[in-house]
Each structure stands twice: as structure tokens, then as C-alpha cells.
PDB file of C-alpha atoms in Angstrom:
ATOM      1  CA  MET A 201      83.272 101.046  86.300  1.00 43.00           C
ATOM      2  CA  SER A 202      79.668 101.960  87.136  1.00 45.00           C
ATOM      3  CA  ALA A 203      78.688 105.172  88.860  1.00 51.00           C
ATOM      4  CA  GLN A 204      76.824 103.266  91.554  1.00 49.00           C
ATOM      5  CA  PRO A 205      78.502 101.676  94.593  1.00 49.00           C
ATOM      6  CA  ARG A 206      78.666  97.955  95.013  1.00 49.00           C
ATOM      7  CA  SER A 207      76.139  96.338  97.286  1.00 47.00           C
ATOM      8  CA  ASP A 208      77.591  93.634  99.496  1.00 49.00           C
ATOM      9  CA  ALA A 209      74.711  92.976 101.890  1.00 48.00           C
ATOM     10  CA  SER A 210      75.935  89.452 102.679  1.00 49.00           C
ATOM     11  CA  ALA A 211      79.402  90.563 103.809  1.00 50.00           C
ATOM     12  CA  PRO A 212      79.974  90.306 107.568  1.00 55.00           C
ATOM     13  CA  GLY A 213      81.064  93.431 109.394  1.00 56.00           C
ATOM     14  CA  PRO A 214      79.753  96.483 111.177  1.00 59.00           C
ATOM     15  CA  ALA A 215      76.120  97.505 111.086  1.00 57.00           C
ATOM     16  CA  PRO A 216      74.976  98.831 107.722  1.00 60.00           C
ATOM     17  CA  GLN A 217      75.340 102.550 107.117  1.00 61.00           C
ATOM     18  CA  ALA A 218      72.493 104.778 106.064  1.00 75.00           C
ATOM     19  CA  PRO A 219      72.306 104.827 102.248  1.00 84.00           C
ATOM     20  CA  GLU A 220      73.490 108.465 102.063  1.00 85.00           C
ATOM     21  CA  ALA A 221      76.456 107.776 104.336  1.00 85.00           C
ATOM     22  CA  ARG A 222      77.424 104.695 102.337  1.00 88.00           C
ATOM     23  CA  LEU A 223      77.147 106.601  99.052  1.00 88.00           C
ATOM     24  CA  LEU A 224      79.214 109.497 100.376  1.00 88.00           C
ATOM     25  CA  THR A 225      81.882 107.133 101.660  1.00 87.00           C
ATOM     26  CA  GLU A 226      81.985 105.293  98.342  1.00 89.00           C
ATOM     27  CA  ALA A 227      82.159 108.552  96.343  1.00 89.00           C
ATOM     28  CA  VAL A 228      84.986 109.968  98.466  1.00 86.00           C
ATOM     29  CA  THR A 229      86.897 106.681  98.307  1.00 85.00           C
ATOM     30  CA  ARG A 230      86.570 106.493  94.523  1.00 88.00           C
ATOM     31  CA  LEU A 231      87.545 110.125  94.108  1.00 85.00           C
ATOM     32  CA  ARG A 232      90.678 109.699  96.236  1.00 79.00           C
ATOM     33  CA  ARG A 233      91.625 106.536  94.318  1.00 80.00           C
ATOM     34  CA  ALA A 234      91.178 108.359  91.010  1.00 80.00           C
ATOM     35  CA  LEU A 235      93.047 111.505  92.089  1.00 75.00           C
ATOM     36  CA  ARG A 236      96.197 109.780  93.288  1.00 68.00           C
ATOM     37  CA  PRO A 237      97.244 108.129  90.025  1.00 69.00           C
ATOM     38  CA  SER A 238      95.659 110.730  87.727  1.00 66.00           C
ATOM     39  CA  ILE A 239      98.532 113.134  88.344  1.00 66.00           C
ATOM     40  CA  ARG A 240     100.792 110.656  86.525  1.00 65.00           C
ATOM     41  CA  THR A 241      98.862 111.420  83.310  1.00 64.00           C
ATOM     42  CA  ASP A 242     100.283 114.950  83.099  1.00 63.00           C
ATOM     43  CA  TYR A 243     103.356 114.320  85.237  1.00 65.00           C
ATOM     44  CA  PRO A 244     104.400 110.719  84.384  1.00 60.00           C
ATOM     45  CA  TRP A 245     107.949 111.008  85.695  1.00 59.00           C
ATOM     46  CA  GLU A 246     106.723 111.853  89.193  1.00 63.00           C
ATOM     47  CA  THR A 247     107.220 109.135  91.765  1.00 72.00           C
ATOM     48  CA  LEU A 248     106.759 111.168  94.931  1.00 79.00           C
ATOM     49  CA  PRO A 249     104.343 109.348  97.271  1.00 82.00           C
ATOM     50  CA  MET A 250     101.153 111.222  98.165  1.00 80.00           C
ATOM     51  CA  ALA A 251     102.126 111.295 101.845  1.00 84.00           C
ATOM     52  CA  GLN A 252     105.231 113.276 100.925  1.00 88.00           C
ATOM     53  CA  VAL A 253     103.283 115.546  98.564  1.00 87.00           C
ATOM     54  CA  GLU A 254     100.839 116.308 101.387  1.00 86.00           C
ATOM     55  CA  LEU A 255     103.692 117.201 103.745  1.00 90.00           C
ATOM     56  CA  LEU A 256     105.282 119.406 101.071  1.00 92.00           C
ATOM     57  CA  GLN A 257     101.917 121.153 100.695  1.00 91.00           C
ATOM     58  CA  VAL A 258     101.704 121.807 104.436  1.00 90.00           C
ATOM     59  CA  LEU A 259     105.298 123.034 104.524  1.00 92.00           C
ATOM     60  CA  GLY A 260     104.550 125.245 101.534  1.00 92.00           C
ATOM     61  CA  GLU A 261     101.863 126.960 103.611  1.00 91.00           C
ATOM     62  CA  HIS A 262     103.390 126.668 107.098  1.00 88.00           C
ATOM     63  CA  SER A 263     107.168 126.617 107.011  1.00 84.00           C
ATOM     64  CA  PRO A 264     109.130 126.156 109.147  1.00 91.00           C
ATOM     65  CA  ALA A 265     107.134 123.625 111.143  1.00 90.00           C
ATOM     66  CA  ARG A 266     107.794 121.182 113.945  1.00 88.00           C
ATOM     67  CA  ILE A 267     107.097 117.495 113.340  1.00 86.00           C
ATOM     68  CA  SER A 268     104.258 117.602 115.883  1.00 83.00           C
ATOM     69  CA  ASP A 269     102.636 120.510 114.013  1.00 86.00           C
ATOM     70  CA  LEU A 270     102.885 118.652 110.707  1.00 86.00           C
ATOM     71  CA  ALA A 271     101.372 115.560 112.301  1.00 84.00           C
ATOM     72  CA  ALA A 272      98.520 117.609 113.775  1.00 82.00           C
ATOM     73  CA  ARG A 273      97.702 119.116 110.393  1.00 80.00           C
ATOM     74  CA  ARG A 274      97.730 115.803 108.447  1.00 72.00           C
ATOM     75  CA  ARG A 275      96.890 113.382 111.267  1.00 73.00           C
ATOM     76  CA  PRO A 276      99.525 110.658 110.838  1.00 73.00           C
ATOM     77  CA  ALA A 277     101.551 109.626 113.877  1.00 80.00           C
ATOM     78  CA  PRO A 278     104.514 111.903 114.625  1.00 80.00           C
ATOM     79  CA  SER A 279     106.858 108.951 114.053  1.00 84.00           C
ATOM     80  CA  THR A 280     105.400 108.520 110.551  1.00 86.00           C
ATOM     81  CA  VAL A 281     105.884 112.221 109.803  1.00 88.00           C
ATOM     82  CA  SER A 282     109.415 112.050 111.173  1.00 87.00           C
ATOM     83  CA  GLY A 283     110.222 109.119 108.876  1.00 90.00           C
ATOM     84  CA  LEU A 284     108.753 110.899 105.850  1.00 91.00           C
ATOM     85  CA  ILE A 285     110.689 114.061 106.689  1.00 91.00           C
ATOM     86  CA  GLY A 286     113.857 111.966 106.952  1.00 92.00           C
ATOM     87  CA  GLN A 287     113.217 110.564 103.461  1.00 93.00           C
ATOM     88  CA  MET A 288     112.591 114.043 102.076  1.00 93.00           C
ATOM     89  CA  ILE A 289     115.767 115.362 103.715  1.00 94.00           C
ATOM     90  CA  GLY A 290     117.628 112.543 101.946  1.00 94.00           C
ATOM     91  CA  SER A 291     116.012 113.622  98.661  1.00 93.00           C
ATOM     92  CA  GLY A 292     116.980 117.256  99.225  1.00 95.00           C
ATOM     93  CA  LEU A 293     113.371 118.467  99.387  1.00 95.00           C
ATOM     94  CA  VAL A 294     113.343 119.411 103.071  1.00 95.00           C
ATOM     95  CA  ALA A 295     115.936 120.675 105.542  1.00 95.00           C
ATOM     96  CA  ARG A 296     115.933 120.287 109.298  1.00 91.00           C
ATOM     97  CA  ASP A 297     116.842 123.411 111.252  1.00 89.00           C
ATOM     98  CA  VAL A 298     116.916 124.509 114.875  1.00 87.00           C
ATOM     99  CA  ASP A 299     113.655 126.095 116.043  1.00 84.00           C
ATOM    100  CA  ALA A 300     114.400 129.777 116.636  1.00 84.00           C
ATOM    101  CA  ALA A 301     111.740 129.897 119.388  1.00 83.00           C
ATOM    102  CA  ASP A 302     113.116 126.840 121.250  1.00 84.00           C
ATOM    103  CA  ARG A 303     116.699 125.924 120.416  1.00 83.00           C
ATOM    104  CA  ARG A 304     116.144 122.427 121.880  1.00 83.00           C
ATOM    105  CA  ALA A 305     113.629 121.626 119.146  1.00 83.00           C
ATOM    106  CA  SER A 306     113.981 121.263 115.401  1.00 86.00           C
ATOM    107  CA  VAL A 307     111.792 122.376 112.524  1.00 90.00           C
ATOM    108  CA  ALA A 308     111.419 121.256 108.939  1.00 92.00           C
ATOM    109  CA  THR A 309     111.625 123.751 106.086  1.00 93.00           C
ATOM    110  CA  LEU A 310     111.257 123.426 102.339  1.00 95.00           C
ATOM    111  CA  THR A 311     114.448 123.676 100.335  1.00 95.00           C
ATOM    112  CA  ASP A 312     114.528 125.393  96.953  1.00 95.00           C
ATOM    113  CA  ALA A 313     114.331 121.914  95.393  1.00 94.00           C
ATOM    114  CA  GLY A 314     111.289 121.153  97.573  1.00 94.00           C
ATOM    115  CA  ARG A 315     109.578 124.366  96.482  1.00 94.00           C
ATOM    116  CA  GLU A 316     110.304 123.573  92.825  1.00 92.00           C
ATOM    117  CA  LYS A 317     109.013 120.000  93.186  1.00 90.00           C
ATOM    118  CA  LEU A 318     105.847 121.227  94.906  1.00 91.00           C
ATOM    119  CA  ALA A 319     105.268 123.917  92.270  1.00 91.00           C
ATOM    120  CA  SER A 320     105.697 121.392  89.418  1.00 86.00           C
ATOM    121  CA  TRP A 321     103.423 118.860  91.097  1.00 84.00           C
ATOM    122  CA  SER A 322     100.794 121.528  91.848  1.00 86.00           C
ATOM    123  CA  THR A 323     100.813 122.822  88.269  1.00 85.00           C
ATOM    124  CA  ALA A 324     100.340 119.320  86.850  1.00 81.00           C
ATOM    125  CA  HIS A 325      97.668 118.486  89.429  1.00 80.00           C
ATOM    126  CA  ASP A 326      95.779 121.744  88.872  1.00 83.00           C
ATOM    127  CA  ARG A 327      95.833 121.207  85.108  1.00 81.00           C
ATOM    128  CA  ARG A 328      94.469 117.664  85.565  1.00 79.00           C
ATOM    129  CA  ILE A 329      91.786 118.516  88.125  1.00 81.00           C
ATOM    130  CA  ASP A 330      90.709 121.653  86.215  1.00 82.00           C
ATOM    131  CA  ALA A 331      90.134 119.586  83.058  1.00 81.00           C
ATOM    132  CA  ALA A 332      88.093 116.816  84.717  1.00 82.00           C
ATOM    133  CA  PRO A 333      84.836 118.759  85.255  1.00 84.00           C
ATOM    134  CA  GLY A 334      84.831 119.604  81.541  1.00 82.00           C
ATOM    135  CA  ALA A 335      83.835 115.998  80.866  1.00 86.00           C
ATOM    136  CA  LEU A 336      80.702 116.454  83.000  1.00 89.00           C
ATOM    137  CA  ASP A 337      77.414 117.837  81.754  1.00 92.00           C
ATOM    138  CA  ASP A 338      76.385 121.300  82.977  1.00 92.00           C
ATOM    139  CA  HIS A 339      74.039 119.892  85.625  1.00 94.00           C
ATOM    140  CA  ALA A 340      76.695 117.564  87.133  1.00 93.00           C
ATOM    141  CA  ARG A 341      79.368 120.279  87.040  1.00 90.00           C
ATOM    142  CA  ALA A 342      77.033 122.695  88.862  1.00 93.00           C
ATOM    143  CA  ALA A 343      76.146 120.012  91.420  1.00 93.00           C
ATOM    144  CA  VAL A 344      79.834 119.401  92.191  1.00 91.00           C
ATOM    145  CA  THR A 345      80.480 123.142  92.539  1.00 91.00           C
ATOM    146  CA  ASP A 346      77.399 123.623  94.717  1.00 93.00           C
ATOM    147  CA  ALA A 347      78.436 120.708  96.968  1.00 92.00           C
ATOM    148  CA  LEU A 348      81.912 122.062  97.773  1.00 91.00           C
ATOM    149  CA  PRO A 349      80.953 124.305 100.741  1.00 93.00           C
ATOM    150  CA  ALA A 350      78.945 121.476 102.314  1.00 92.00           C
ATOM    151  CA  LEU A 351      81.818 119.020 101.831  1.00 90.00           C
ATOM    152  CA  PHE A 352      84.210 121.393 103.601  1.00 89.00           C
ATOM    153  CA  GLN A 353      81.695 121.779 106.458  1.00 91.00           C
ATOM    154  CA  LEU A 354      81.369 117.997 106.656  1.00 89.00           C
ATOM    155  CA  ALA A 355      85.141 117.600 106.849  1.00 84.00           C
ATOM    156  CA  GLU A 356      85.226 120.092 109.727  1.00 85.00           C
ATOM    157  CA  GLN A 357      82.353 118.277 111.464  1.00 86.00           C
ATOM    158  CA  LEU A 358      84.217 114.977 111.152  1.00 83.00           C
ATOM    159  CA  GLY A 359      87.211 116.486 112.877  1.00 77.00           C
ATOM    160  CA  GLU A 360      89.537 117.738 110.156  1.00 58.00           C
ATOM    161  CA  PRO A 361      91.966 120.058 111.882  1.00 52.00           C
ATOM    162  CA  GLY A 362      91.583 123.638 110.781  1.00 49.00           C
ATOM    163  CA  GLU A 363      93.731 126.701 111.228  1.00 42.00           C
ATOM    164  CA  GLY A 364      94.957 126.971 114.766  1.00 39.00           C
ATOM    165  CA  THR A 365      93.595 123.598 115.848  1.00 39.00           C
ATOM    166  CA  THR A 366      95.369 120.386 116.605  1.00 38.00           C
ATOM    167  CA  ALA A 367      94.430 116.801 116.067  1.00 37.00           C
ATOM    168  CA  ASP A 368      93.415 114.504 118.909  1.00 34.00           C
TER     169      ASP A 368
END
């Protein structure tokens, strides 16, 4: 696959993006597509969907958490989060408990099995993502490193929820 995005000027659709915006969108899309299956290289037995991995990651940092809080942090609909949590409860990765602050509400917490699954997934992912820049030349590796702060700022500008914020 080439390093340059495809040009489909004849395709109908919304107004063309600025070249930089189109390139950024294409790069992010390709990176996400490559990251999702790449974990299977070091962790081939793993079948956990990325949506569940992302929720385990949030629960690993913010547990216990209400469904609405999980949805605000990852931006899917609360009903989607609720369904995913139900699946993870069935798999023994998550438990549902009563919210100590409001006994009418429930919260999701990681089980020991959920913590172990997250730790194994994170180790395999870190090993994979740490090795990838080694295939780049020094200039490209430095460019990726230098771009990280700006990419985080861009994510915030585009509305990624941060600490203490909620999604729309």
C-alpha cells in the first residue's frame, strides 16, 4: 500500500477538504486500521473487540464508573455502552455494583479477570506499538514524536472529552 492517500476527485459527496485536512484524515484512518489488527500479531488468541478493550481501559483508570460516565469518556451512546458492559459481565470481565453515592444507580467495576485481561492486552499492545517506530528512519521517527503534542491538542480542539468534561 502506498504512503500517499487515494485521490477520488470524481466521487460525489461533500465539498473537498483542504489537502492538509484530507491527508490528516487519511493518516489517522490508516493508523487506526493498522493498530486494531496489529495486536493479533503478538496476542493472536485475543478476540476481544476494540470497543470492549476501550471500555476496559477507561474502567482501569476510572473504576467504578456509571454507564453515563463511560459513554461520556468514549462517546458511544449509553445504550451501546450498556450492551457492551452486559457482554463483559457475561464474560466475567466486569461486575455491576450499586453506586455507593446513589443507591438507586449502578456502577461498573473491573473484576480480577478484567484487570488481568487488560494487563495482558496492554503488554502485547505496548510491545507491538513500541517496536513499530524502529522500522522508521531517524527523521520519520523524530517527526512522529514531535507531532504527538500537536495531535493531542487537535483531538482536544475537535472535542475529545478530557478529564472532568463530558461529551455533548
